[in-house]
Amino acid sequence: MAETTARELKLIQYLNEAYGKERQLEPVLTLQITLAKSLDRKTIADRLQEHLKETRGQAKALERRIKQLGGKAQTGPDLPGPDLASNAVGALTAVANQALSAAKGPVQALRGTSPNDNLLRNLRDSYWNEAEEIAHYHVIEAVAEQLGDKDTVKLAKDHRRQEERMQAFIEKQIPIVVKEVIKAEVPKEDRPQTTTRRRSSSSGTSSRSRSTSSRAKTKTAASRSTSSSRSKSTTSRSRAKAKS
Ligand SMILES: [Fe+2]
């Protein structure tokens, strides 16, 4: 087997860090699916399930690419690399993955002041995790582009798009779940919704009517000025006639 070059080692290093992240997220997603299901959140559970499938696929694709480049996919310090070069990569990856294990893990799936608050916190973490994955793939894409590795560029782009789609989904779910949290945890009398809605709708109307009335005022002022300038010009014309 040909010796692994510094170029390949660099690519393997970043690919392995993304691999570690994807593998770390598999149990997190599994727990989040269970939670979403227990709350009858079918839309969220289904999307998480779909993303779990994507995540597993990404891990496999990363593993494949790392192997093609002469390395070995690793998630932690316990897995030895195939040779000295890959061990060097493995050591770097180990540091990265130790940091990752301190990140948002399964324990995070079990907290909160109510089931929906728990779900909301998990969605917040998921958003955060997607952002981290997107960052990984941006880095990989740039490294691969500058090192002329088209296959890795394509892989990074494909994975990044999947993460971005997932992140956009989470973003849309946040206000929906927030509504449920407020409903469950803030007594009706402490919620401003009804008054706010009435106020905002009435303020909407009043601002509309204000703007209508201001438009009317402007029109009136404009017509006043037109008519006054018209009458002025009429006066000056009659004065001129009188003089002649
Ligand atoms: Fe993801």
PDB file of C-alpha atoms and ligand atoms in Angstrom:
ATOM      1  CA  MET A   1       0.000   0.000   0.000  1.00  0.00           C
ATOM      2  CA  ALA A   2       1.320   3.435  -0.946  1.00  0.00           C
ATOM      3  CA  GLU A   3       2.452   5.672   1.895  1.00  0.00           C
ATOM      4  CA  THR A   4      -0.113   8.141   3.190  1.00  0.00           C
ATOM      5  CA  THR A   5       0.878  11.653   2.133  1.00  0.00           C
ATOM      6  CA  ALA A   6       0.616  14.784   4.272  1.00  0.00           C
ATOM      7  CA  ARG A   7      -2.240  15.886   1.992  1.00  0.00           C
ATOM      8  CA  GLU A   8      -4.194  12.707   2.679  1.00  0.00           C
ATOM      9  CA  LEU A   9      -3.414  12.864   6.390  1.00  0.00           C
ATOM     10  CA  LYS A  10      -4.877  16.337   6.599  1.00  0.00           C
ATOM     11  CA  LEU A  11      -8.052  15.216   4.845  1.00  0.00           C
ATOM     12  CA  ILE A  12      -8.311  12.104   7.025  1.00  0.00           C
ATOM     13  CA  GLN A  13      -7.932  14.207  10.152  1.00  0.00           C
ATOM     14  CA  TYR A  14     -10.901  16.461   9.392  1.00  0.00           C
ATOM     15  CA  LEU A  15     -13.005  13.630   8.002  1.00  0.00           C
ATOM     16  CA  ASN A  16     -12.375  11.678  11.197  1.00  0.00           C
ATOM     17  CA  GLU A  17     -13.508  14.583  13.354  1.00  0.00           C
ATOM     18  CA  ALA A  18     -16.780  14.758  11.425  1.00  0.00           C
ATOM     19  CA  TYR A  19     -17.060  10.980  11.687  1.00  0.00           C
ATOM     20  CA  GLY A  20     -16.696  11.224  15.486  1.00  0.00           C
ATOM     21  CA  LYS A  21     -19.448  13.818  15.597  1.00  0.00           C
ATOM     22  CA  GLU A  22     -21.838  11.757  13.459  1.00  0.00           C
ATOM     23  CA  ARG A  23     -21.291   8.653  15.542  1.00  0.00           C
ATOM     24  CA  GLN A  24     -21.785  10.655  18.732  1.00  0.00           C
ATOM     25  CA  LEU A  25     -25.141  11.894  17.482  1.00  0.00           C
ATOM     26  CA  GLU A  26     -26.633   8.478  16.709  1.00  0.00           C
ATOM     27  CA  PRO A  27     -27.620   7.677  20.345  1.00  0.00           C
ATOM     28  CA  VAL A  28     -28.676  11.299  20.887  1.00  0.00           C
ATOM     29  CA  LEU A  29     -31.077  11.138  17.953  1.00  0.00           C
ATOM     30  CA  THR A  30     -32.397   7.767  19.083  1.00  0.00           C
ATOM     31  CA  LEU A  31     -33.258   9.188  22.501  1.00  0.00           C
ATOM     32  CA  GLN A  32     -34.827  12.257  20.988  1.00  0.00           C
ATOM     33  CA  ILE A  33     -37.032  10.088  18.777  1.00  0.00           C
ATOM     34  CA  THR A  34     -38.270   8.225  21.864  1.00  0.00           C
ATOM     35  CA  LEU A  35     -39.043  11.502  23.602  1.00  0.00           C
ATOM     36  CA  ALA A  36     -40.849  13.002  20.603  1.00  0.00           C
ATOM     37  CA  LYS A  37     -42.900   9.837  20.224  1.00  0.00           C
ATOM     38  CA  SER A  38     -43.836   9.849  23.910  1.00  0.00           C
ATOM     39  CA  LEU A  39     -45.214  13.356  23.406  1.00  0.00           C
ATOM     40  CA  ASP A  40     -47.106  12.380  20.258  1.00  0.00           C
ATOM     41  CA  ARG A  41     -44.951  14.715  18.218  1.00  0.00           C
ATOM     42  CA  LYS A  42     -45.168  12.685  15.032  1.00  0.00           C
ATOM     43  CA  THR A  43     -43.756  15.347  12.706  1.00  0.00           C
ATOM     44  CA  ILE A  44     -40.671  15.803  14.894  1.00  0.00           C
ATOM     45  CA  ALA A  45     -40.242  12.065  15.555  1.00  0.00           C
ATOM     46  CA  ASP A  46     -40.496  11.224  11.844  1.00  0.00           C
ATOM     47  CA  ARG A  47     -38.008  13.904  10.850  1.00  0.00           C
ATOM     48  CA  LEU A  48     -35.581  12.818  13.575  1.00  0.00           C
ATOM     49  CA  GLN A  49     -35.929   9.237  12.359  1.00  0.00           C
ATOM     50  CA  GLU A  50     -35.155  10.351   8.827  1.00  0.00           C
ATOM     51  CA  HIS A  51     -32.141  12.299  10.069  1.00  0.00           C
ATOM     52  CA  LEU A  52     -30.916   9.316  12.066  1.00  0.00           C
ATOM     53  CA  LYS A  53     -30.915   7.388   8.798  1.00  0.00           C
ATOM     54  CA  GLU A  54     -29.040  10.252   7.116  1.00  0.00           C
ATOM     55  CA  THR A  55     -26.577  10.426  10.019  1.00  0.00           C
ATOM     56  CA  ARG A  56     -25.820   6.703   9.766  1.00  0.00           C
ATOM     57  CA  GLY A  57     -25.368   7.068   6.031  1.00  0.00           C
ATOM     58  CA  GLN A  58     -23.018   9.994   6.568  1.00  0.00           C
ATOM     59  CA  ALA A  59     -20.925   7.998   9.044  1.00  0.00           C
ATOM     60  CA  LYS A  60     -20.658   5.171   6.511  1.00  0.00           C
ATOM     61  CA  ALA A  61     -19.709   7.549   3.688  1.00  0.00           C
ATOM     62  CA  LEU A  62     -17.080   9.205   5.883  1.00  0.00           C
ATOM     63  CA  GLU A  63     -15.690   5.816   6.879  1.00  0.00           C
ATOM     64  CA  ARG A  64     -15.472   4.836   3.219  1.00  0.00           C
ATOM     65  CA  ARG A  65     -13.734   8.048   2.186  1.00  0.00           C
ATOM     66  CA  ILE A  66     -11.263   7.835   5.083  1.00  0.00           C
ATOM     67  CA  LYS A  67     -10.399   4.273   4.018  1.00  0.00           C
ATOM     68  CA  GLN A  68      -9.968   5.314   0.376  1.00  0.00           C
ATOM     69  CA  LEU A  69      -7.485   7.947   1.560  1.00  0.00           C
ATOM     70  CA  GLY A  70      -5.508   5.320   3.453  1.00  0.00           C
ATOM     71  CA  GLY A  71      -6.783   5.999   6.973  1.00  0.00           C
ATOM     72  CA  LYS A  72      -9.157   4.424   9.443  1.00  0.00           C
ATOM     73  CA  ALA A  73     -12.368   5.887  10.786  1.00  0.00           C
ATOM     74  CA  GLN A  74     -12.045   6.414  14.513  1.00  0.00           C
ATOM     75  CA  THR A  75     -14.311   7.753  17.187  1.00  0.00           C
ATOM     76  CA  GLY A  76     -11.968   7.708  20.156  1.00  0.00           C
ATOM     77  CA  PRO A  77      -8.500   7.034  21.535  1.00  0.00           C
ATOM     78  CA  ASP A  78      -9.098   3.317  22.055  1.00  0.00           C
ATOM     79  CA  LEU A  79      -9.116   2.403  18.398  1.00  0.00           C
ATOM     80  CA  PRO A  80      -5.599   2.036  17.034  1.00  0.00           C
ATOM     81  CA  GLY A  81      -4.813   3.179  13.493  1.00  0.00           C
ATOM     82  CA  PRO A  82      -3.414   0.826  10.828  1.00  0.00           C
ATOM     83  CA  ASP A  83       0.050   2.382  10.838  1.00  0.00           C
ATOM     84  CA  LEU A  84       2.147   5.086  12.416  1.00  0.00           C
ATOM     85  CA  ALA A  85       0.813   7.754  10.074  1.00  0.00           C
ATOM     86  CA  SER A  86      -2.788   6.926  10.868  1.00  0.00           C
ATOM     87  CA  ASN A  87      -1.957   6.709  14.553  1.00  0.00           C
ATOM     88  CA  ALA A  88      -0.845  10.312  14.349  1.00  0.00           C
ATOM     89  CA  VAL A  89      -4.204  11.117  12.828  1.00  0.00           C
ATOM     90  CA  GLY A  90      -5.869   8.953  15.462  1.00  0.00           C
ATOM     91  CA  ALA A  91      -4.196  10.901  18.250  1.00  0.00           C
ATOM     92  CA  LEU A  92      -5.492  14.171  16.830  1.00  0.00           C
ATOM     93  CA  THR A  93      -8.943  12.688  16.430  1.00  0.00           C
ATOM     94  CA  ALA A  94      -8.888  11.385  19.995  1.00  0.00           C
ATOM     95  CA  VAL A  95      -8.394  14.914  21.329  1.00  0.00           C
ATOM     96  CA  ALA A  96     -11.244  16.168  19.176  1.00  0.00           C
ATOM     97  CA  ASN A  97     -13.558  13.373  20.243  1.00  0.00           C
ATOM     98  CA  GLN A  98     -12.811  13.807  23.931  1.00  0.00           C
ATOM     99  CA  ALA A  99     -13.997  17.371  23.522  1.00  0.00           C
ATOM    100  CA  LEU A 100     -17.049  16.136  21.665  1.00  0.00           C
ATOM    101  CA  SER A 101     -18.011  13.678  24.361  1.00  0.00           C
ATOM    102  CA  ALA A 102     -18.239  16.634  26.725  1.00  0.00           C
ATOM    103  CA  ALA A 103     -20.695  18.170  24.294  1.00  0.00           C
ATOM    104  CA  LYS A 104     -24.435  17.681  24.081  1.00  0.00           C
ATOM    105  CA  GLY A 105     -24.869  13.995  24.791  1.00  0.00           C
ATOM    106  CA  PRO A 106     -27.693  11.603  25.775  1.00  0.00           C
ATOM    107  CA  VAL A 107     -27.821  12.938  29.336  1.00  0.00           C
ATOM    108  CA  GLN A 108     -29.196  16.129  27.848  1.00  0.00           C
ATOM    109  CA  ALA A 109     -32.271  14.264  26.725  1.00  0.00           C
ATOM    110  CA  LEU A 110     -33.457  13.926  30.323  1.00  0.00           C
ATOM    111  CA  ARG A 111     -34.074  17.307  31.844  1.00  0.00           C
ATOM    112  CA  GLY A 112     -36.480  20.207  31.824  1.00  0.00           C
ATOM    113  CA  THR A 113     -39.384  21.524  33.829  1.00  0.00           C
ATOM    114  CA  SER A 114     -42.048  19.741  31.761  1.00  0.00           C
ATOM    115  CA  PRO A 115     -42.072  17.197  28.923  1.00  0.00           C
ATOM    116  CA  ASN A 116     -42.430  19.939  26.337  1.00  0.00           C
ATOM    117  CA  ASP A 117     -39.702  21.998  27.980  1.00  0.00           C
ATOM    118  CA  ASN A 118     -37.538  18.898  27.747  1.00  0.00           C
ATOM    119  CA  LEU A 119     -38.379  18.563  24.063  1.00  0.00           C
ATOM    120  CA  LEU A 120     -37.646  22.243  23.498  1.00  0.00           C
ATOM    121  CA  ARG A 121     -34.228  21.931  25.149  1.00  0.00           C
ATOM    122  CA  ASN A 122     -33.484  18.953  22.943  1.00  0.00           C
ATOM    123  CA  LEU A 123     -34.486  20.885  19.858  1.00  0.00           C
ATOM    124  CA  ARG A 124     -32.198  23.705  20.962  1.00  0.00           C
ATOM    125  CA  ASP A 125     -29.339  21.222  21.338  1.00  0.00           C
ATOM    126  CA  SER A 126     -30.151  19.666  17.978  1.00  0.00           C
ATOM    127  CA  TYR A 127     -29.953  23.087  16.359  1.00  0.00           C
ATOM    128  CA  TRP A 128     -26.600  23.595  18.043  1.00  0.00           C
ATOM    129  CA  ASN A 129     -25.396  20.151  16.931  1.00  0.00           C
ATOM    130  CA  GLU A 130     -26.467  20.770  13.338  1.00  0.00           C
ATOM    131  CA  ALA A 131     -24.565  24.061  13.401  1.00  0.00           C
ATOM    132  CA  GLU A 132     -21.461  22.215  14.542  1.00  0.00           C
ATOM    133  CA  GLU A 133     -21.846  19.610  11.819  1.00  0.00           C
ATOM    134  CA  ILE A 134     -22.350  22.320   9.201  1.00  0.00           C
ATOM    135  CA  ALA A 135     -19.103  23.917  10.411  1.00  0.00           C
ATOM    136  CA  HIS A 136     -17.301  20.552  10.108  1.00  0.00           C
ATOM    137  CA  TYR A 137     -18.447  20.167   6.514  1.00  0.00           C
ATOM    138  CA  HIS A 138     -17.575  23.728   5.593  1.00  0.00           C
ATOM    139  CA  VAL A 139     -14.033  23.081   6.830  1.00  0.00           C
ATOM    140  CA  ILE A 140     -13.779  19.733   5.024  1.00  0.00           C
ATOM    141  CA  GLU A 141     -15.107  21.247   1.814  1.00  0.00           C
ATOM    142  CA  ALA A 142     -12.585  24.104   1.911  1.00  0.00           C
ATOM    143  CA  VAL A 143      -9.660  21.812   2.788  1.00  0.00           C
ATOM    144  CA  ALA A 144     -10.615  19.314   0.075  1.00  0.00           C
ATOM    145  CA  GLU A 145     -11.101  22.085  -2.458  1.00  0.00           C
ATOM    146  CA  GLN A 146      -7.697  23.592  -1.735  1.00  0.00           C
ATOM    147  CA  LEU A 147      -6.048  20.173  -1.783  1.00  0.00           C
ATOM    148  CA  GLY A 148      -7.806  19.198  -5.025  1.00  0.00           C
ATOM    149  CA  ASP A 149      -9.914  16.312  -3.711  1.00  0.00           C
ATOM    150  CA  LYS A 150     -13.149  16.467  -5.695  1.00  0.00           C
ATOM    151  CA  ASP A 151     -14.678  13.352  -4.111  1.00  0.00           C
ATOM    152  CA  THR A 152     -14.299  14.773  -0.611  1.00  0.00           C
ATOM    153  CA  VAL A 153     -15.653  18.157  -1.753  1.00  0.00           C
ATOM    154  CA  LYS A 154     -18.769  16.410  -3.045  1.00  0.00           C
ATOM    155  CA  LEU A 155     -19.182  14.361   0.124  1.00  0.00           C
ATOM    156  CA  ALA A 156     -18.841  17.458   2.333  1.00  0.00           C
ATOM    157  CA  LYS A 157     -21.347  19.398   0.224  1.00  0.00           C
ATOM    158  CA  ASP A 158     -23.905  16.582   0.259  1.00  0.00           C
ATOM    159  CA  HIS A 159     -23.612  16.122   4.019  1.00  0.00           C
ATOM    160  CA  ARG A 160     -23.736  19.849   4.717  1.00  0.00           C
ATOM    161  CA  ARG A 161     -26.963  20.206   2.741  1.00  0.00           C
ATOM    162  CA  GLN A 162     -28.568  17.430   4.768  1.00  0.00           C
ATOM    163  CA  GLU A 163     -27.541  19.151   8.018  1.00  0.00           C
ATOM    164  CA  GLU A 164     -28.807  22.504   6.786  1.00  0.00           C
ATOM    165  CA  ARG A 165     -32.178  21.018   5.896  1.00  0.00           C
ATOM    166  CA  MET A 166     -32.398  19.450   9.342  1.00  0.00           C
ATOM    167  CA  GLN A 167     -31.458  22.706  11.018  1.00  0.00           C
ATOM    168  CA  ALA A 168     -34.118  24.594   9.043  1.00  0.00           C
ATOM    169  CA  PHE A 169     -36.710  22.037  10.155  1.00  0.00           C
ATOM    170  CA  ILE A 170     -35.714  22.474  13.819  1.00  0.00           C
ATOM    171  CA  GLU A 171     -35.908  26.241  13.495  1.00  0.00           C
ATOM    172  CA  LYS A 172     -39.513  25.982  12.323  1.00  0.00           C
ATOM    173  CA  GLN A 173     -40.428  23.650  15.200  1.00  0.00           C
ATOM    174  CA  ILE A 174     -39.083  25.908  17.963  1.00  0.00           C
ATOM    175  CA  PRO A 175     -41.991  28.426  18.131  1.00  0.00           C
ATOM    176  CA  ILE A 176     -44.506  25.572  17.924  1.00  0.00           C
ATOM    177  CA  VAL A 177     -43.000  23.809  20.951  1.00  0.00           C
ATOM    178  CA  VAL A 178     -42.504  27.106  22.800  1.00  0.00           C
ATOM    179  CA  LYS A 179     -46.256  27.636  22.523  1.00  0.00           C
ATOM    180  CA  GLU A 180     -46.825  24.286  24.235  1.00  0.00           C
ATOM    181  CA  VAL A 181     -44.296  25.058  26.980  1.00  0.00           C
ATOM    182  CA  ILE A 182     -46.014  28.357  27.749  1.00  0.00           C
ATOM    183  CA  LYS A 183     -49.411  26.678  27.731  1.00  0.00           C
ATOM    184  CA  ALA A 184     -48.161  24.043  30.197  1.00  0.00           C
ATOM    185  CA  GLU A 185     -46.082  26.234  32.474  1.00  0.00           C
ATOM    186  CA  VAL A 186     -47.393  29.781  32.467  1.00  0.00           C
ATOM    187  CA  PRO A 187     -50.876  30.217  33.997  1.00  0.00           C
ATOM    188  CA  LYS A 188     -53.382  31.811  31.669  1.00  0.00           C
ATOM    189  CA  GLU A 189     -53.622  34.965  33.779  1.00  0.00           C
ATOM    190  CA  ASP A 190     -49.855  35.480  33.436  1.00  0.00           C
ATOM    191  CA  ARG A 191     -49.934  35.154  29.677  1.00  0.00           C
ATOM    192  CA  PRO A 192     -50.250  38.267  27.607  1.00  0.00           C
ATOM    193  CA  GLN A 193     -51.427  36.450  24.457  1.00  0.00           C
ATOM    194  CA  THR A 194     -55.112  37.380  24.494  1.00  0.00           C
ATOM    195  CA  THR A 195     -54.563  41.016  25.415  1.00  0.00           C
ATOM    196  CA  THR A 196     -51.516  41.232  23.205  1.00  0.00           C
ATOM    197  CA  ARG A 197     -53.430  39.727  20.312  1.00  0.00           C
ATOM    198  CA  ARG A 198     -56.311  42.106  20.880  1.00  0.00           C
ATOM    199  CA  ARG A 199     -53.924  44.983  21.431  1.00  0.00           C
ATOM    200  CA  SER A 200     -51.764  44.103  18.505  1.00  0.00           C
ATOM    201  CA  SER A 201     -54.759  43.598  16.248  1.00  0.00           C
ATOM    202  CA  SER A 202     -56.356  46.813  17.470  1.00  0.00           C
ATOM    203  CA  SER A 203     -53.014  48.587  17.223  1.00  0.00           C
ATOM    204  CA  GLY A 204     -52.730  47.118  13.750  1.00  0.00           C
ATOM    205  CA  THR A 205     -56.101  48.585  12.904  1.00  0.00           C
ATOM    206  CA  SER A 206     -55.313  51.858  14.585  1.00  0.00           C
ATOM    207  CA  SER A 207     -51.949  52.079  12.879  1.00  0.00           C
ATOM    208  CA  ARG A 208     -53.728  51.301   9.636  1.00  0.00           C
ATOM    209  CA  SER A 209     -56.362  53.891  10.380  1.00  0.00           C
ATOM    210  CA  ARG A 210     -53.633  56.252  11.576  1.00  0.00           C
ATOM    211  CA  SER A 211     -51.818  55.844   8.323  1.00  0.00           C
ATOM    212  CA  THR A 212     -55.102  56.210   6.421  1.00  0.00           C
ATOM    213  CA  SER A 213     -55.951  59.318   8.391  1.00  0.00           C
ATOM    214  CA  SER A 214     -52.439  60.693   7.926  1.00  0.00           C
ATOM    215  CA  ARG A 215     -52.764  59.973   4.227  1.00  0.00           C
ATOM    216  CA  ALA A 216     -56.088  61.816   4.327  1.00  0.00           C
ATOM    217  CA  LYS A 217     -54.453  64.690   6.212  1.00  0.00           C
ATOM    218  CA  THR A 218     -51.650  64.844   3.674  1.00  0.00           C
ATOM    219  CA  LYS A 219     -54.192  64.793   0.880  1.00  0.00           C
ATOM    220  CA  THR A 220     -56.211  67.537   2.540  1.00  0.00           C
ATOM    221  CA  ALA A 221     -53.080  69.597   3.145  1.00  0.00           C
ATOM    222  CA  ALA A 222     -52.000  69.008  -0.419  1.00  0.00           C
ATOM    223  CA  SER A 223     -55.379  69.947  -1.817  1.00  0.00           C
ATOM    224  CA  ARG A 224     -55.451  72.966   0.521  1.00  0.00           C
ATOM    225  CA  SER A 225     -52.066  74.052  -0.756  1.00  0.00           C
ATOM    226  CA  THR A 226     -53.088  73.389  -4.364  1.00  0.00           C
ATOM    227  CA  SER A 227     -56.357  75.246  -3.980  1.00  0.00           C
ATOM    228  CA  SER A 228     -54.691  78.076  -2.075  1.00  0.00           C
ATOM    229  CA  SER A 229     -51.946  78.347  -4.674  1.00  0.00           C
ATOM    230  CA  ARG A 230     -54.633  78.146  -7.341  1.00  0.00           C
ATOM    231  CA  SER A 231     -56.632  80.901  -5.644  1.00  0.00           C
ATOM    232  CA  LYS A 232     -53.419  82.909  -5.133  1.00  0.00           C
ATOM    233  CA  SER A 233     -52.616  82.625  -8.798  1.00  0.00           C
ATOM    234  CA  THR A 234     -56.236  83.550  -9.636  1.00  0.00           C
ATOM    235  CA  THR A 235     -55.929  86.593  -7.341  1.00  0.00           C
ATOM    236  CA  SER A 236     -52.626  87.626  -8.911  1.00  0.00           C
ATOM    237  CA  ARG A 237     -54.139  87.127 -12.371  1.00  0.00           C
ATOM    238  CA  SER A 238     -57.155  89.313 -11.471  1.00  0.00           C
ATOM    239  CA  ARG A 239     -54.797  91.899  -9.947  1.00  0.00           C
ATOM    240  CA  ALA A 240     -52.785  91.922 -13.161  1.00  0.00           C
ATOM    241  CA  LYS A 241     -56.006  92.304 -15.166  1.00  0.00           C
ATOM    242  CA  ALA A 242     -57.115  95.210 -12.944  1.00  0.00           C
ATOM    243  CA  LYS A 243     -53.733  96.978 -13.415  1.00  0.00           C
ATOM    244  CA  SER A 244     -53.930  96.631 -17.221  1.00  0.00           C
TER     245      SER A 244
HETATM  246 FE    FE B   1     -27.066  16.189  11.509  1.00  0.00          FE
END
